[in-house]
PDB file of C-alpha atoms in Angstrom:
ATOM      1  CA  UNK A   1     -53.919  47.532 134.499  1.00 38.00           C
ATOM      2  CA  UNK A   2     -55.922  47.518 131.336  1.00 42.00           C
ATOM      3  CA  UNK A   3     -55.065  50.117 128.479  1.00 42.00           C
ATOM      4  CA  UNK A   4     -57.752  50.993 126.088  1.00 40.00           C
ATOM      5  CA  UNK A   5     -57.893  53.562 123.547  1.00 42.00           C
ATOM      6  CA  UNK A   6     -59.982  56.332 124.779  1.00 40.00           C
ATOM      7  CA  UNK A   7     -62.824  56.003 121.773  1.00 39.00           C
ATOM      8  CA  UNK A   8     -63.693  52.416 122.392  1.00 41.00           C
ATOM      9  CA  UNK A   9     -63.626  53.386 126.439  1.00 40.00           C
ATOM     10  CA  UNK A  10     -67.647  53.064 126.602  1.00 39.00           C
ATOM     11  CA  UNK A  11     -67.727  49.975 124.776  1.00 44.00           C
ATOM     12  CA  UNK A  12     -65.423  48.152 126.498  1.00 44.00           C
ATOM     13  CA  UNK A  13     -66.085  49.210 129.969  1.00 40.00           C
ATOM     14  CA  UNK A  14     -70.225  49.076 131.636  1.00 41.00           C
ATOM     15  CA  UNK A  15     -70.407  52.068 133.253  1.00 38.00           C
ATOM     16  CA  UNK A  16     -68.610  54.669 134.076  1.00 37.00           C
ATOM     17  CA  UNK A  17     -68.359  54.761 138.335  1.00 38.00           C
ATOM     18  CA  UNK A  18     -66.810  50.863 137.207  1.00 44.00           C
ATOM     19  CA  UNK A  19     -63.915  52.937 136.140  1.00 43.00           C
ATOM     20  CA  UNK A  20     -61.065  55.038 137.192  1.00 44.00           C
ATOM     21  CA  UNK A  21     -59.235  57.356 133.979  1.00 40.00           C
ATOM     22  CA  UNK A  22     -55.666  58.374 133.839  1.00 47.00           C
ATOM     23  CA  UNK A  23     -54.678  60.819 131.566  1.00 43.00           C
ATOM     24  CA  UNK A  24     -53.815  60.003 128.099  1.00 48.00           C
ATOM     25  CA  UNK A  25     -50.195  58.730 126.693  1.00 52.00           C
ATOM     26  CA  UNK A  26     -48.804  58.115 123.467  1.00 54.00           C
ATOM     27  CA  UNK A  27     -47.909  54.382 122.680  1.00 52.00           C
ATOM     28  CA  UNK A  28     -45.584  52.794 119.657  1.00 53.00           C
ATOM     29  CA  UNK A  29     -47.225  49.836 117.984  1.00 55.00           C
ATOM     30  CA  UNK A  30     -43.990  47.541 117.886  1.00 53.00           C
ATOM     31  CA  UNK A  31     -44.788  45.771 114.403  1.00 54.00           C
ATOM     32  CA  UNK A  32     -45.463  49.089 112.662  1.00 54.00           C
ATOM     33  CA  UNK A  33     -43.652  51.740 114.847  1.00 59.00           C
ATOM     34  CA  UNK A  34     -46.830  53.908 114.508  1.00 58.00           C
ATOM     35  CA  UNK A  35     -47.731  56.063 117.301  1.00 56.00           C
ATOM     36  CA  UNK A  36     -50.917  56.453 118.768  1.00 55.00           C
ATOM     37  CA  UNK A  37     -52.665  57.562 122.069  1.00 59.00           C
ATOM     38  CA  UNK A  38     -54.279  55.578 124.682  1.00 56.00           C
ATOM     39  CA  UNK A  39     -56.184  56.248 127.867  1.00 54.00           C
ATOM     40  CA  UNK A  40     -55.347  53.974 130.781  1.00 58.00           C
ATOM     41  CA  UNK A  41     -58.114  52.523 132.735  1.00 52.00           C
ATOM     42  CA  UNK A  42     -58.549  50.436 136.196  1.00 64.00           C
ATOM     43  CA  UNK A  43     -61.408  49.426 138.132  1.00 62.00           C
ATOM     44  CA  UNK A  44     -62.502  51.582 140.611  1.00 65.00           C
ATOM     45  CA  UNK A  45     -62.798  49.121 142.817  1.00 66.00           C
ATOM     46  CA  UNK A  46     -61.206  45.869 141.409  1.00 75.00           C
ATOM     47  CA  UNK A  47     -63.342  42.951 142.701  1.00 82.00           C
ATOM     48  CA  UNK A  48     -62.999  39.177 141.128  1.00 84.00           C
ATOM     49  CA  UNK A  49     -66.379  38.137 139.589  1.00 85.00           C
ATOM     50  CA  UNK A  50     -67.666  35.470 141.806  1.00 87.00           C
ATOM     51  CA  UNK A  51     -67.006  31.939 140.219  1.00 90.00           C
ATOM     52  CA  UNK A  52     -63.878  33.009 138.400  1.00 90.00           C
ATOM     53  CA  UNK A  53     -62.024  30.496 137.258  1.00 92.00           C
ATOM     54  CA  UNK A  54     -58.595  30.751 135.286  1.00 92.00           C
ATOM     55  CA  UNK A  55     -59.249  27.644 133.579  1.00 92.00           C
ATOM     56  CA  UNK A  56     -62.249  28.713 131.701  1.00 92.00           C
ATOM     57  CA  UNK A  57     -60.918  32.573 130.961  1.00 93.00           C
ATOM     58  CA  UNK A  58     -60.533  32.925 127.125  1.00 94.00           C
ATOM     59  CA  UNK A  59     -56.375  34.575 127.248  1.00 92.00           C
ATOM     60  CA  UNK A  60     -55.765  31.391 129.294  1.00 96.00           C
ATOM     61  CA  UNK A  61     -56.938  28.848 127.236  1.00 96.00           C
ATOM     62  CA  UNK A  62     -55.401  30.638 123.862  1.00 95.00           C
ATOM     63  CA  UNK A  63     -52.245  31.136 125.335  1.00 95.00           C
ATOM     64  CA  UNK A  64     -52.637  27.498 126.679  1.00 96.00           C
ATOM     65  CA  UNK A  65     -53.201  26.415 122.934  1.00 95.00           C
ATOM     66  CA  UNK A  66     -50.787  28.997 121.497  1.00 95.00           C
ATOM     67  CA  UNK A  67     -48.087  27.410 123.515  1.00 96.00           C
ATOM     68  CA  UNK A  68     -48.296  24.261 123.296  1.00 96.00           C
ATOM     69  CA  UNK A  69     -48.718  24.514 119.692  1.00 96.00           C
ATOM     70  CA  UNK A  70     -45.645  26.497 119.800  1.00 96.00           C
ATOM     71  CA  UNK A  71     -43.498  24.596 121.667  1.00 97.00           C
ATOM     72  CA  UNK A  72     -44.290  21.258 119.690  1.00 96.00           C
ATOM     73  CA  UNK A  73     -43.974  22.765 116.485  1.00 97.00           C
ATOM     74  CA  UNK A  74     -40.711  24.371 117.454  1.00 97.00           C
ATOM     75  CA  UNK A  75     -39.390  20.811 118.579  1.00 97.00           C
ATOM     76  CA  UNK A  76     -40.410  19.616 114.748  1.00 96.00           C
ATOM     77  CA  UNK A  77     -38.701  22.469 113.503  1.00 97.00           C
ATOM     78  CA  UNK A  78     -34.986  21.749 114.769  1.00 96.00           C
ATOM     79  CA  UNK A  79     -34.625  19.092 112.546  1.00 96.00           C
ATOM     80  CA  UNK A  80     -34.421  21.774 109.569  1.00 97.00           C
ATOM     81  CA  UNK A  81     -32.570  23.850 111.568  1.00 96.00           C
ATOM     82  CA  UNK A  82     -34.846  26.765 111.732  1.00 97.00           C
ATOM     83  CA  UNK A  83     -37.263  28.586 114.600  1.00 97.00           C
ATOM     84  CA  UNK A  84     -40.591  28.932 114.530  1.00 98.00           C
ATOM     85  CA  UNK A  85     -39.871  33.497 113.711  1.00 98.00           C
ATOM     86  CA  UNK A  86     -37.577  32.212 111.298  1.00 98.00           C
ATOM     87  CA  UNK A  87     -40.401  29.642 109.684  1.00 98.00           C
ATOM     88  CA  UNK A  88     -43.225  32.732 109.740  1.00 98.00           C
ATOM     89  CA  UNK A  89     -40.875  35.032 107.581  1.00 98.00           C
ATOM     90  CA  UNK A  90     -40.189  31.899 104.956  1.00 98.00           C
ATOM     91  CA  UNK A  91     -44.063  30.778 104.971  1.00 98.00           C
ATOM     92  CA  UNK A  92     -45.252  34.228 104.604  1.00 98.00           C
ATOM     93  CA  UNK A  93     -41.921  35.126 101.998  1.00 98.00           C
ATOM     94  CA  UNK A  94     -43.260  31.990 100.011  1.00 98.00           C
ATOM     95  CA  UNK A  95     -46.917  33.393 100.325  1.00 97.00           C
ATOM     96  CA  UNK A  96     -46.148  36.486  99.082  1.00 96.00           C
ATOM     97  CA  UNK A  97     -41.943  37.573  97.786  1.00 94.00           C
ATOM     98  CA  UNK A  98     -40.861  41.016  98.244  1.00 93.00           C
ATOM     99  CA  UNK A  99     -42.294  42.572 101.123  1.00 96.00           C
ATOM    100  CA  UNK A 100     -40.906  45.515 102.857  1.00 95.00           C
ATOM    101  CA  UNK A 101     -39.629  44.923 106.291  1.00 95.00           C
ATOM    102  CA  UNK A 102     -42.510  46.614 107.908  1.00 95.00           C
ATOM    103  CA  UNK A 103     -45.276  44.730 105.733  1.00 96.00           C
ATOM    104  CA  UNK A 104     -43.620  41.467 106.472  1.00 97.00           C
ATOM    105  CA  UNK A 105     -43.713  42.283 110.456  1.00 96.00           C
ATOM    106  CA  UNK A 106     -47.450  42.832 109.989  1.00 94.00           C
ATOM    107  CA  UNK A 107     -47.947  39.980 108.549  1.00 96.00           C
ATOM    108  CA  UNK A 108     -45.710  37.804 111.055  1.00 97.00           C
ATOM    109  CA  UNK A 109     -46.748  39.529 114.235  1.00 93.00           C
ATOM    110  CA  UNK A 110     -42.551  40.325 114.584  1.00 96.00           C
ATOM    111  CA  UNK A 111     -41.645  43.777 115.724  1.00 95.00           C
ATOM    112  CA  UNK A 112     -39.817  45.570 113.661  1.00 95.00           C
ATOM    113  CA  UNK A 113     -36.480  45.530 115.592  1.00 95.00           C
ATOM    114  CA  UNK A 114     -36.510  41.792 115.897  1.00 96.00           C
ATOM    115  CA  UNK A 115     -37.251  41.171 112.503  1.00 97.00           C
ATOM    116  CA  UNK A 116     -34.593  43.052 111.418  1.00 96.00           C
ATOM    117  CA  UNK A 117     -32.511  40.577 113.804  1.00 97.00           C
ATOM    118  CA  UNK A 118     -34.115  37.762 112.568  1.00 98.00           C
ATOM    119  CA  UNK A 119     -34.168  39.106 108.655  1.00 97.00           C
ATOM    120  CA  UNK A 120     -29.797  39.142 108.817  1.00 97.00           C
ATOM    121  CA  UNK A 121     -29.995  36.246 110.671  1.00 97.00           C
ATOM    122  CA  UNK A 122     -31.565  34.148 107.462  1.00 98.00           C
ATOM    123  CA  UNK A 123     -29.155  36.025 105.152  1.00 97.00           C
ATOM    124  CA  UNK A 124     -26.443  34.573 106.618  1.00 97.00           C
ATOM    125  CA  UNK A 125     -27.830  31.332 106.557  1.00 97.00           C
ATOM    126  CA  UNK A 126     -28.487  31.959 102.343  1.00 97.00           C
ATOM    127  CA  UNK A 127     -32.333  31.498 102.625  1.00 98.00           C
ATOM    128  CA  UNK A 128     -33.105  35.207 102.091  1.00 98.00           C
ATOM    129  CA  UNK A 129     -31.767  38.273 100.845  1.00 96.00           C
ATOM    130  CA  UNK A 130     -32.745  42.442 101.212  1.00 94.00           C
ATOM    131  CA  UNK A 131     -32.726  43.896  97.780  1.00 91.00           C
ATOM    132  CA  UNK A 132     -33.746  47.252  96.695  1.00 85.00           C
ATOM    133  CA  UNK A 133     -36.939  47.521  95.000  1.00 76.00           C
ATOM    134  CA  UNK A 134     -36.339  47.869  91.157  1.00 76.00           C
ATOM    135  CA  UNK A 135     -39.579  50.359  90.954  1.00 76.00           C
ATOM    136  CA  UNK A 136     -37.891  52.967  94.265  1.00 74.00           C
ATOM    137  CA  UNK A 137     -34.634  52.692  94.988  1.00 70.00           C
ATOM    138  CA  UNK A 138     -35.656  54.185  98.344  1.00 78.00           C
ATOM    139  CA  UNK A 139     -37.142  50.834  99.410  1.00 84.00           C
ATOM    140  CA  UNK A 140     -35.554  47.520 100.203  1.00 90.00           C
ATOM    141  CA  UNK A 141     -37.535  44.375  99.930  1.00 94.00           C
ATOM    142  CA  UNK A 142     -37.014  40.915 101.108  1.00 97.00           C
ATOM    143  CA  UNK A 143     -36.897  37.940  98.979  1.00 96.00           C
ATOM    144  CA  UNK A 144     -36.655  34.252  99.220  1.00 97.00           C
ATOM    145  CA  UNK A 145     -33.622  32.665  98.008  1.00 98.00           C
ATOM    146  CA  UNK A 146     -33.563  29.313  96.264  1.00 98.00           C
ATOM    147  CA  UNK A 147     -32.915  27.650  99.592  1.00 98.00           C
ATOM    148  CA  UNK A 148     -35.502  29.607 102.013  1.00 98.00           C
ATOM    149  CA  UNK A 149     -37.634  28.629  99.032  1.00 98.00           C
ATOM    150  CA  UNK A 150     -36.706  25.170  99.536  1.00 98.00           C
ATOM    151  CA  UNK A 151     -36.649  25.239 103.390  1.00 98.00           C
ATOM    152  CA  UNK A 152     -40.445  26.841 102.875  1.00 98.00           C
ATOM    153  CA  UNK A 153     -41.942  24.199 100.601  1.00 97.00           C
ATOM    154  CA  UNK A 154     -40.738  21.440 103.585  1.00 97.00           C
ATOM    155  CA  UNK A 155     -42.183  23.345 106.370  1.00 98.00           C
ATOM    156  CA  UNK A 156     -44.949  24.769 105.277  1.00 98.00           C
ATOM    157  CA  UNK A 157     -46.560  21.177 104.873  1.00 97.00           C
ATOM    158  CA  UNK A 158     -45.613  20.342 108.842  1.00 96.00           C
ATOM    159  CA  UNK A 159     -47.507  23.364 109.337  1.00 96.00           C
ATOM    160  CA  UNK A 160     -50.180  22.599 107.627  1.00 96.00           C
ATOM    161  CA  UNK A 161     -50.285  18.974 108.983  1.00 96.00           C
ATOM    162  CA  UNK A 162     -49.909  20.351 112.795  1.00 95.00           C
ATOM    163  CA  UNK A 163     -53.248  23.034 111.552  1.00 96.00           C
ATOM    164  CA  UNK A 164     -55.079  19.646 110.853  1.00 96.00           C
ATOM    165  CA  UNK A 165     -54.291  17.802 114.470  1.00 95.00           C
ATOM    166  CA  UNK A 166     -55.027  20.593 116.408  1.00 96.00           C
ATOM    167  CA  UNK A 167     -58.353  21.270 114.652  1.00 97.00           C
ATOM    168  CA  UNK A 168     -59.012  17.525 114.553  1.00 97.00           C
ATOM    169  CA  UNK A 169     -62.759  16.593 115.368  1.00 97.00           C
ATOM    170  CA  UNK A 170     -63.688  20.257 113.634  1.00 97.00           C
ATOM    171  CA  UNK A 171     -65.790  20.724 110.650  1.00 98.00           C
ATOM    172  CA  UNK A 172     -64.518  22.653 107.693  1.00 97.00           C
ATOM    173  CA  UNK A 173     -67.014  24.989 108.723  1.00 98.00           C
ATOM    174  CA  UNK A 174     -66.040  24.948 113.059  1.00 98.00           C
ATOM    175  CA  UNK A 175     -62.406  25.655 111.698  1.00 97.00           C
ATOM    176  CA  UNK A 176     -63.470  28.508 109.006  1.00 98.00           C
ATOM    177  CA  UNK A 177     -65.625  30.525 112.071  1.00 98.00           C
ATOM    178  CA  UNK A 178     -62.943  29.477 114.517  1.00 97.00           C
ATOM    179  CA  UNK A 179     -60.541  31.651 112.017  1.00 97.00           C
ATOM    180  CA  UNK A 180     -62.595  34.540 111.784  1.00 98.00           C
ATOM    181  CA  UNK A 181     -63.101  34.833 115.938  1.00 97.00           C
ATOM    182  CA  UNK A 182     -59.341  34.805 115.745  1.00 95.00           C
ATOM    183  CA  UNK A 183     -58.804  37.402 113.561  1.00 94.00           C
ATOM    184  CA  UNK A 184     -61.398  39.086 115.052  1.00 95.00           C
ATOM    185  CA  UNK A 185     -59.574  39.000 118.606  1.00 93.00           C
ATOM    186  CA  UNK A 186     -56.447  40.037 117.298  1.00 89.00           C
ATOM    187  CA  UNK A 187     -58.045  43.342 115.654  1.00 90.00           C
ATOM    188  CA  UNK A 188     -59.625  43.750 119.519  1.00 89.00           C
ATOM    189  CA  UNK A 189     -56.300  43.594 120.841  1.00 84.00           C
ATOM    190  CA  UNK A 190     -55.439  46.951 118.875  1.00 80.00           C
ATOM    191  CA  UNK A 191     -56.830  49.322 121.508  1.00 77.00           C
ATOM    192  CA  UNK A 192     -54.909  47.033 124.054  1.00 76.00           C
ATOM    193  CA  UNK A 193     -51.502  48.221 122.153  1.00 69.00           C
ATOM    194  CA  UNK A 194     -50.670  44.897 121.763  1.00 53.00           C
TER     195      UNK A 194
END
């Protein structure tokens, strides 16, 4: 069953007898904990496009990608003794220092909860630390420590080096368009909830 917020339900559906709506519910986005409502749609009369083939659909073949890009890097990663959550907060801690725990889920596609998790986690371990902002004491921020800032400047390179194999063969410009269809598919997944 597909979920699509009910404003982009013309767009993303042909017509409406393809379609069957359900009345409208209110979803939590799990990296922001913002609420929203959605309208839940299924064909009317579900029927596979002739010459389907799973091989060739476009979720397949990212997730494909996405995991095996995933599961190697993770492998590279043990030797630092770090997962691949625990390398996004570092990178993006080393990209930009003192983020608030809901900015730096948005920016490492973590929910929330988990990143919370995963936030103590690397306290523990001395690579980061929560600290209230100086400007509102309301707010807590998360920095790098000396040694998630040393961790980050060894991993970020692997990453970096694993960006280059996969997108081997590419032109600087393939890879740059490549990014934006990306980015572009992860904004359409918004309506999806995620």
């Amino acid at each position: 069953m597909l979920k699509f917020h009910s404003a982009l339900t013309t767009r993303a559906v042909t017509t409406a007898t393809e379609t069957s709506m359900k009345p409208t519910k209110k979803t939590t986005r799990p990296a922001t904990g913002k609420t929203s409502e959605s309208t839940f749609i299924t064909p009317a009369a579900p029927v596979i496009p002739d010459g389907f083939d799973l091989e060739q659909s476009v979720p397949y073949l990212l997730n494909r990608a996405g995991v095996g890009i995933g599961v190697a890097f993770t492998t590279y990663l043990r030797q630092f003794d770090i997962t691949l959550p625990g390398y996004r907060v570092l990178a993006s801690l080393a990209h930009k220092d003192q983020q608030a725990i809901v900015e730096l889920a948005e920016h490492t596609s973590i929910d929330v909860s988990t990143l919370s998790r995963l936030v103590t986690s690397l306290e523990d371990k001395g690579l980061v630390m929560r600290r209230r902002d100086d400007a509102d004491a309301r707010s807590v921020k998360i920095h790098l420590r000396p040694q998630g800032a040393q961790l980050a400047s060894q991993t970020i390179p692997l990453g970096v080096l694993f960006e280059r194999v996969v997108t081997a063969g590419f032109s600087a410009e393939e890879v740059k368009v490549l990014k934006q269809m990306l980015r572009r598919m992860y904004t359409n997944l918004a309506p999806l909830g995620e």
